[in-house]
Amino acid sequence: MHLLAAAPGAIDDGSEPFDLVQTPADIVVISAADTELSALSLARQDLEFGKSLRLANLTHLGHPMSVDMHLDDCATKSKLVIARVLGGRGYWTYGLEQYAARLREAGVPFVALPGDDKPDEELRLLSTVFEEDYTALWSYLIEGGPENAQNFLSYAAAILDGSEKPAAAKPLLRAGLYWPGMTDPSLGSLKEVWTKGAPIVPLIFYRALVQGAGLHPINRLAAALSRAGLNPMPVFVASLKDPVSVATLHSLFADAPPDVILNCTSFAVGTPDKPGANPLAAEPANSAPVFQVVLSASSEAAWEENLNGLSARDIAMNVALPEVDGRVLTRAVSFKGEAYFDEATECPIATYRARGDRIAFVAELAKRWAQLRRTDVSEKKVALVLANYPNKDGRLANGVGLDTPAATVGVLNRLAEKGLDVSDLPTDSDALMKAIMAGPTNWLTDRADRKGGERLSLETYQEHYQALSHDLKLALEERWGAPEDDPFFDDGAFALSILRYGNAVVGVQPARGYNIDPKDT
């Protein structure tokens, strides 16, 4: 049977054996959580640690041969082995049985800890350390965070050499403020480093990132927001459904009303019939627009190579479901698996790594929305883009069960009532649709005969087009030809299905390929 080398950030389903190629050490820690391995790796670097340490990813020990090789080469020749298993004995039956039996035979203490905060009597019975030591080690990992990670390693070392044991695990708040380089920051301490009067941008992320050394994208985002002239307010939460987290957000928002909210948590909170359940939408959130920031669970290489970009899992958790809460998608700003190999622990370390250009995009987007909120309504401009798929005129502004044209006219009138500078509004939905049909639509059969809409000169188009990257322009031209080859280009300009009503415009979504090679498109 062939063997696979353990790869950073890889997920092993146990169908193939992996050789972790690890040598014996004083302490061996096995965990399926990349964030936990990363936290312990960093803790060892920051600690005057007189013991050798090996870190092993449990996902690489799913195959029986992987278990046997690691026991033969490393674990049975080490001095203390700690395994943290999410899902209990049934998740890793062969591994737990073999580590417990063979380590007992070799006289090596074994600690089998639950992967969550729920006691597991089966795992406790497999362990061969004192109850006090078992509980202390488990508590450090439950609470997480840099200090607890260091004390976990110090405690494990104390078990071996009988030295003084560190303080008990320090509880990590379920929700609270975070600031790079600060210990237990308060809103007052954040205000000391903020720019007076600048827009406030809460940055909401999971508590697990604090627990497991996954803060690289949060640190980069906070720095980018500060450079953009904004006041970032990073807040970690257990979840947006956790009562303590919700109360924390409400308190912070009341004292520091947000201009824009960036959210890095997954899933949805509210429902269409109960939107008030969402703490980012309810008062005192200041009616701030909420933007979804994606921390992808995939590697950057997989994202680059995938035609869809994000994986199906990422799209479901971070794109589709958050739309229920009315969040606006930004971009994936970090990826998992961009790892380094920790020579000291003989383990590839995978964690979230931010991508600079996408961090900069989100910061600039937040800045522009913050500026927009502070712009007088008479100076604002609004575009309403109507659906048109399939491309036939009979499907203009289509929406199942909706009277989209009537709703559009209603919105235009509401904008006028709110003070937006609009003029010559259509009197009703029929007038709106006649105006759209008078211009160029996506139905190409008689496009040349339609004289309404707007025209965009090739010169203006080229100013923006030339700002694109060389590779992107090359890909566009290889697929579609030169800009002037576009079916909507005529007489030096592009004919666009756009109607202007002062500072409000109504447009029709562009066609996907204008019926050219529809199968390929």
XYZ file of C-alpha atoms in Angstrom:
521
model
C 0.000 0.000 0.000
C 1.307 3.474 -0.825
C 1.686 6.140 1.847
C 0.736 9.802 1.697
C 2.737 12.552 3.310
C 0.801 14.729 5.731
C -0.124 18.000 3.989
C -0.807 21.347 5.664
C -4.508 22.038 5.927
C -5.474 18.758 4.252
C -8.486 16.785 5.408
C -8.006 13.034 5.547
C -11.054 10.796 5.399
C -9.050 7.837 6.669
C -9.155 5.993 3.345
C -5.384 6.323 2.858
C -2.580 5.877 5.404
C -0.475 8.906 6.337
C 3.003 8.782 7.755
C 3.445 11.747 10.095
C 7.225 11.112 10.185
C 7.543 12.215 13.802
C 10.270 11.349 16.294
C 9.640 10.776 20.035
C 9.329 13.753 22.398
C 8.576 14.599 25.994
C 5.017 15.637 25.155
C 2.783 14.634 22.220
C -0.488 16.473 21.580
C -3.026 15.145 19.056
C -5.948 17.311 17.931
C -8.238 17.633 14.908
C -8.506 21.417 15.349
C -6.075 23.353 13.167
C -6.612 26.414 15.358
C -5.646 24.467 18.489
C -2.481 23.123 16.900
C -1.611 26.611 15.720
C -2.198 28.061 19.201
C 0.051 25.443 20.822
C 2.739 25.960 18.202
C 2.766 29.699 18.910
C 2.621 29.090 22.675
C 5.739 26.922 22.513
C 7.569 29.664 20.590
C 6.613 32.309 23.178
C 7.420 30.101 26.173
C 10.749 29.229 27.767
C 9.826 25.608 27.345
C 12.347 23.043 28.464
C 10.519 20.070 26.966
C 10.348 18.704 23.437
C 6.888 18.804 21.861
C 5.187 17.050 18.972
C 1.876 18.208 17.521
C -0.166 15.803 15.389
C -3.322 16.424 13.378
C -5.860 13.731 14.234
C -7.332 13.936 10.712
C -4.086 12.341 9.523
C -4.563 9.429 11.928
C -7.830 8.109 10.531
C -6.342 5.024 8.900
C -5.305 2.096 11.159
C -1.864 1.979 9.539
C -1.372 5.681 10.320
C -2.175 4.978 13.976
C 0.176 2.004 14.140
C 3.082 3.877 12.527
C 2.725 6.882 14.832
C 2.590 4.634 17.889
C 5.654 2.678 16.730
C 7.765 5.664 15.713
C 6.735 8.352 18.181
C 4.015 7.943 20.800
C 5.159 4.781 22.646
C 8.689 6.226 22.911
C 7.504 9.573 24.266
C 6.762 10.545 27.895
C 3.201 11.959 27.817
C 0.525 11.739 25.120
C -2.573 13.957 25.080
C -5.347 13.461 22.500
C -8.340 15.773 22.136
C -11.142 13.974 20.307
C -14.273 15.744 19.106
C -17.149 13.276 18.808
C -15.957 10.853 21.445
C -14.821 7.252 21.178
C -17.044 6.478 18.212
C -15.294 9.085 16.068
C -11.824 7.533 16.502
C -12.467 4.031 17.834
C -9.362 2.225 16.578
C -7.080 5.118 17.436
C -8.305 5.497 21.008
C -8.213 1.761 21.672
C -4.682 1.382 20.339
C -3.224 4.490 21.990
C -4.803 3.550 25.334
C -3.635 -0.084 25.222
C -0.151 0.387 23.793
C 0.716 3.473 25.834
C -0.404 1.684 29.023
C 1.818 -1.240 28.033
C 4.744 1.116 27.417
C 4.182 2.962 30.700
C 3.454 6.271 28.966
C 0.706 8.415 30.585
C -2.233 8.974 28.237
C -4.843 11.742 28.411
C -7.965 11.420 26.210
C -9.870 14.713 26.341
C -13.249 15.600 24.821
C -13.094 18.006 21.895
C -15.767 20.216 23.460
C -16.812 21.252 26.989
C -19.047 18.201 27.592
C -17.658 15.496 29.935
C -17.084 12.075 28.366
C -16.751 9.216 30.845
C -15.483 6.786 28.197
C -12.549 9.057 27.385
C -11.820 9.611 31.062
C -11.637 5.862 31.701
C -9.118 5.484 28.872
C -6.848 8.062 30.526
C -4.089 7.243 33.006
C -3.448 10.533 34.830
C -4.849 11.893 38.092
C -8.312 13.433 37.977
C -6.895 16.825 39.008
C -4.411 16.821 36.136
C -7.003 15.616 33.648
C -9.427 18.406 34.563
C -6.725 21.095 34.525
C -5.431 20.172 31.060
C -8.961 19.988 29.649
C -9.868 23.379 31.146
C -6.943 25.129 29.451
C -8.075 23.868 26.051
C -11.753 24.603 26.674
C -11.035 28.253 27.471
C -8.320 28.682 24.845
C -6.347 31.805 24.099
C -2.564 32.450 24.187
C -2.171 32.488 27.991
C -4.110 29.266 28.508
C -2.183 27.579 25.679
C 1.110 28.428 27.384
C -0.167 27.229 30.758
C -1.388 24.003 29.149
C 2.146 23.233 27.991
C 3.639 24.319 31.331
C 1.198 22.076 33.205
C 2.026 19.104 30.979
C 5.726 19.711 31.672
C 5.013 19.901 35.424
C 3.320 16.480 35.294
C 6.578 15.045 33.956
C 9.142 16.756 36.197
C 7.119 17.518 39.319
C 7.733 21.270 39.065
C 5.279 23.919 40.240
C 2.066 23.860 38.256
C 0.762 27.079 36.671
C -2.403 28.910 37.626
C -5.766 27.433 36.740
C -7.271 28.137 33.345
C -8.314 31.750 32.887
C -11.892 31.941 31.615
C -12.269 33.640 28.255
C -15.336 35.848 27.980
C -18.059 34.554 25.712
C -17.972 37.922 23.984
C -15.844 41.019 24.281
C -13.659 43.610 22.648
C -10.377 42.740 21.000
C -7.494 44.923 19.907
C -4.131 43.673 18.552
C -1.496 43.897 21.268
C -3.906 44.850 24.075
C -4.863 42.651 27.023
C -8.542 42.833 27.986
C -9.265 46.056 26.054
C -12.206 48.235 27.017
C -14.190 50.645 24.883
C -12.335 53.429 26.658
C -8.946 52.023 25.660
C -10.113 51.665 22.062
C -11.296 55.268 22.006
C -7.798 56.343 23.039
C -6.370 54.934 19.785
C -9.319 55.897 17.576
C -9.490 58.992 15.389
C -11.882 61.438 16.968
C -15.103 61.785 14.994
C -14.231 59.071 12.455
C -16.895 56.501 11.463
C -17.121 53.484 13.773
C -16.948 50.056 12.140
C -17.610 47.020 14.373
C -15.778 43.915 13.142
C -17.653 40.846 14.428
C -15.873 37.474 14.519
C -16.001 34.152 16.322
C -14.537 33.691 19.804
C -12.828 30.563 18.445
C -10.338 32.767 16.575
C -9.169 34.210 19.890
C -9.049 30.750 21.428
C -7.049 29.224 18.614
C -4.603 31.789 17.220
C -6.649 32.501 14.093
C -6.553 36.286 14.344
C -4.328 37.120 11.380
C -7.203 38.294 9.113
C -8.806 40.225 11.988
C -5.549 42.020 12.750
C -5.062 42.873 9.075
C -8.638 44.112 8.708
C -8.373 46.290 11.817
C -5.145 47.821 10.522
C -6.613 48.419 7.041
C -9.723 50.077 8.488
C -7.557 52.365 10.619
C -5.474 53.344 7.593
C -8.705 54.123 5.742
C -9.575 56.703 8.382
C -12.145 54.547 10.178
C -12.417 53.459 13.796
C -12.497 49.643 13.866
C -14.187 47.995 16.835
C -13.255 44.271 16.765
C -15.715 42.205 18.820
C -15.519 38.451 19.353
C -18.710 36.481 20.012
C -19.607 32.884 20.781
C -22.337 33.279 18.144
C -24.949 35.814 17.144
C -27.556 33.649 18.901
C -25.718 33.483 22.219
C -27.529 35.675 24.812
C -24.294 36.966 26.359
C -22.897 37.865 22.941
C -26.124 39.609 21.929
C -26.172 41.630 25.172
C -22.514 42.577 24.663
C -23.190 43.830 21.138
C -26.232 45.818 22.257
C -24.191 47.496 25.009
C -21.300 48.359 22.699
C -23.573 49.641 19.938
C -25.425 51.848 22.420
C -22.146 53.442 23.575
C -20.530 53.546 20.129
C -23.204 53.634 17.382
C -21.812 51.962 14.247
C -21.710 53.552 10.804
C -20.998 50.254 9.006
C -20.795 46.698 10.381
C -18.420 44.039 9.062
C -19.453 40.515 10.064
C -17.185 37.450 9.836
C -19.550 34.926 11.446
C -21.393 32.351 9.374
C -25.002 31.216 8.925
C -28.096 33.374 9.442
C -29.624 34.618 12.686
C -33.017 36.096 11.914
C -35.787 34.694 9.773
C -37.993 36.476 7.230
C -40.822 36.537 9.787
C -38.616 37.450 12.777
C -35.882 39.823 11.589
C -35.645 41.346 15.052
C -33.837 38.224 16.281
C -30.725 39.507 14.499
C -28.673 41.711 16.877
C -26.912 43.364 13.929
C -30.240 44.576 12.524
C -32.067 45.565 15.722
C -31.537 48.769 17.649
C -29.151 50.069 18.884
C -27.248 48.987 15.762
C -28.000 52.443 14.311
C -29.527 50.917 11.150
C -25.982 50.411 9.910
C -25.569 48.330 6.741
C -24.094 44.913 7.504
C -21.457 43.435 5.202
C -20.501 39.767 5.162
C -16.746 39.131 5.193
C -15.742 35.575 4.272
C -12.990 33.706 6.098
C -12.761 30.773 3.716
C -12.200 27.269 5.069
C -10.465 26.343 1.801
C -6.886 26.996 0.775
C -6.000 29.941 -1.410
C -4.724 27.543 -4.079
C -8.087 25.735 -4.197
C -9.891 29.084 -4.439
C -7.600 30.208 -7.283
C -8.161 27.000 -9.239
C -11.896 26.582 -8.645
C -14.070 28.102 -11.375
C -16.671 28.872 -8.689
C -14.083 30.419 -6.392
C -15.455 29.422 -3.008
C -16.359 25.842 -2.113
C -20.000 24.753 -1.825
C -19.642 24.736 1.973
C -18.282 28.284 2.041
C -21.003 29.507 -0.316
C -23.743 27.976 1.821
C -22.435 29.219 5.168
C -20.985 32.576 4.182
C -22.948 33.715 1.128
C -26.378 32.105 0.782
C -27.480 31.856 4.421
C -26.281 35.340 5.499
C -28.496 36.820 2.781
C -31.480 35.851 4.953
C -30.225 38.450 7.442
C -29.884 41.048 4.704
C -26.087 41.066 4.806
C -24.269 42.343 1.729
C -21.468 40.119 0.441
C -17.951 41.551 0.227
C -15.175 39.083 -0.549
C -13.216 36.205 0.897
C -10.359 38.005 2.660
C -8.499 34.991 4.042
C -7.976 31.328 3.339
C -7.127 28.306 5.441
C -4.204 26.031 4.889
C -1.576 28.584 3.984
C 0.672 26.900 6.525
C 4.241 26.748 7.719
C 6.075 23.664 8.900
C 6.970 23.931 12.569
C 10.324 22.177 12.777
C 10.277 22.118 16.578
C 6.977 20.224 16.762
C 7.443 18.348 13.461
C 3.969 19.418 12.412
C 2.549 21.368 9.467
C 0.529 24.250 10.922
C -2.555 25.426 9.052
C -4.407 28.596 9.945
C -6.249 31.544 8.432
C -4.001 33.780 6.350
C -5.242 37.105 5.039
C -4.847 38.184 1.429
C -3.830 41.827 1.258
C -5.620 42.987 -1.878
C -8.948 41.628 -0.646
C -8.461 43.096 2.827
C -7.847 46.472 1.149
C -11.014 46.085 -0.948
C -13.220 45.491 2.103
C -11.666 48.394 4.005
C -12.244 50.725 1.045
C -15.820 49.463 0.696
C -16.505 50.155 4.378
C -14.988 53.626 4.003
C -17.194 54.482 1.035
C -20.364 53.276 2.739
C -19.474 55.228 5.858
C -18.995 58.332 3.720
C -22.285 57.647 1.950
C -24.171 57.512 5.273
C -22.795 60.960 6.130
C -23.616 62.436 2.728
C -26.649 64.680 2.466
C -29.529 62.814 0.850
C -29.866 65.455 -1.866
C -26.371 64.524 -3.103
C -26.856 60.769 -3.064
C -27.383 58.686 -6.190
C -29.332 55.431 -6.348
C -29.491 52.741 -9.031
C -32.273 50.149 -9.243
C -31.247 47.186 -11.407
C -34.083 44.989 -12.677
C -33.780 41.301 -13.457
C -34.044 39.968 -17.010
C -33.495 36.251 -17.253
C -34.084 34.620 -19.654
C -33.217 37.513 -21.939
C -36.587 37.907 -23.668
C -38.479 41.167 -23.286
C -41.375 39.213 -21.832
C -39.155 38.537 -18.807
C -38.147 42.127 -18.134
C -38.294 42.940 -14.407
C -39.543 39.438 -13.702
C -39.980 38.224 -10.155
C -42.107 35.270 -9.165
C -45.163 36.501 -7.270
C -43.933 40.098 -7.392
C -45.087 43.182 -9.282
C -41.554 44.479 -9.733
C -42.410 47.414 -12.057
C -44.996 48.733 -9.582
C -42.562 48.248 -6.709
C -39.877 50.133 -8.639
C -42.162 53.124 -9.164
C -43.049 52.939 -5.474
C -39.386 53.026 -4.470
C -38.693 55.987 -6.773
C -41.500 57.926 -5.147
C -40.295 57.041 -1.654
C -36.832 58.287 -2.595
C -38.376 61.564 -3.705
C -40.204 61.827 -0.382
C -36.918 61.285 1.475
C -35.288 64.200 -0.338
C -33.376 62.470 -3.115
C -32.926 64.759 -6.127
C -35.138 62.983 -8.677
C -37.158 64.270 -11.616
C -39.519 63.188 -14.410
C -40.552 60.040 -12.559
C -42.804 57.559 -14.389
C -46.422 57.960 -13.373
C -47.043 54.241 -13.046
C -45.623 50.829 -13.914
C -46.953 50.940 -17.483
C -45.083 54.191 -18.120
C -41.890 52.686 -16.690
C -42.096 49.550 -18.852
C -42.830 51.549 -22.013
C -39.736 53.669 -21.356
C -37.589 50.538 -20.856
C -38.971 48.889 -24.006
C -38.233 52.017 -26.044
C -34.531 51.541 -25.424
C -32.068 48.723 -26.127
C -32.924 45.563 -24.203
C -31.212 42.199 -24.068
C -33.520 40.851 -26.805
C -31.294 41.478 -29.797
C -33.658 40.932 -32.693
C -34.646 44.592 -33.009
C -32.073 46.320 -30.836
C -30.883 48.561 -33.658
C -34.331 50.128 -33.956
C -34.505 51.215 -30.322
C -33.211 54.708 -29.610
C -33.896 55.168 -25.869
C -31.650 54.433 -22.907
C -28.145 55.782 -22.346
C -24.946 55.597 -24.361
C -21.447 55.012 -23.015
C -18.593 56.203 -25.218
C -15.776 53.820 -26.074
C -13.322 56.422 -24.763
C -14.908 56.452 -21.292
C -15.165 52.660 -21.296
C -11.471 52.326 -22.148
C -10.462 54.540 -19.206
C -11.900 51.932 -16.846
C -11.041 48.901 -18.954
C -7.340 49.756 -19.067
C -7.249 49.810 -15.270
C -7.892 46.046 -15.194
C -5.007 43.614 -14.807
C -3.291 42.364 -17.938
C -4.322 38.754 -17.266
C -7.980 39.681 -16.833
C -8.044 41.756 -20.019
C -6.373 38.915 -21.911
C -8.944 36.401 -20.641
C -11.829 38.726 -21.565
C -10.543 39.335 -25.071
C -9.781 35.663 -25.694
C -13.371 34.788 -24.769
C -15.318 37.778 -26.137
C -12.981 39.672 -28.443
C -12.230 43.401 -28.315
C -14.631 45.775 -26.479
C -15.972 47.077 -29.777
C -17.005 43.506 -30.699
C -19.741 43.715 -28.061
C -23.248 43.304 -29.568
C -24.335 46.528 -27.837
C -21.528 48.582 -29.423
C -22.649 50.822 -32.244
C -21.374 54.068 -33.757
C -18.573 54.626 -31.236
C -20.564 53.872 -28.080
C -22.341 51.173 -26.101
C -26.146 51.291 -26.050
C -27.275 50.627 -22.471
C -30.683 49.818 -21.038
C -30.585 52.594 -18.438
C -33.170 55.265 -17.654
C -32.121 58.380 -15.775
C -34.470 60.139 -13.340
C -32.222 62.796 -11.867
C -30.071 61.154 -9.178
C -31.966 57.878 -9.523
C -31.503 55.481 -12.414
C -33.332 52.320 -13.396
C -31.386 49.742 -15.370
C -31.872 46.238 -16.730
C -29.326 43.589 -15.778
C -26.928 42.845 -18.643
C -27.407 39.574 -20.473
C -25.111 36.658 -19.868
C -23.481 36.539 -23.270
C -26.385 38.089 -25.231
C -27.452 34.607 -26.425
C -24.035 34.092 -28.052
C -23.053 30.436 -27.633
C -25.597 30.043 -24.812
C -24.398 26.543 -23.942
C -20.754 27.631 -23.610
C -21.741 30.826 -21.826
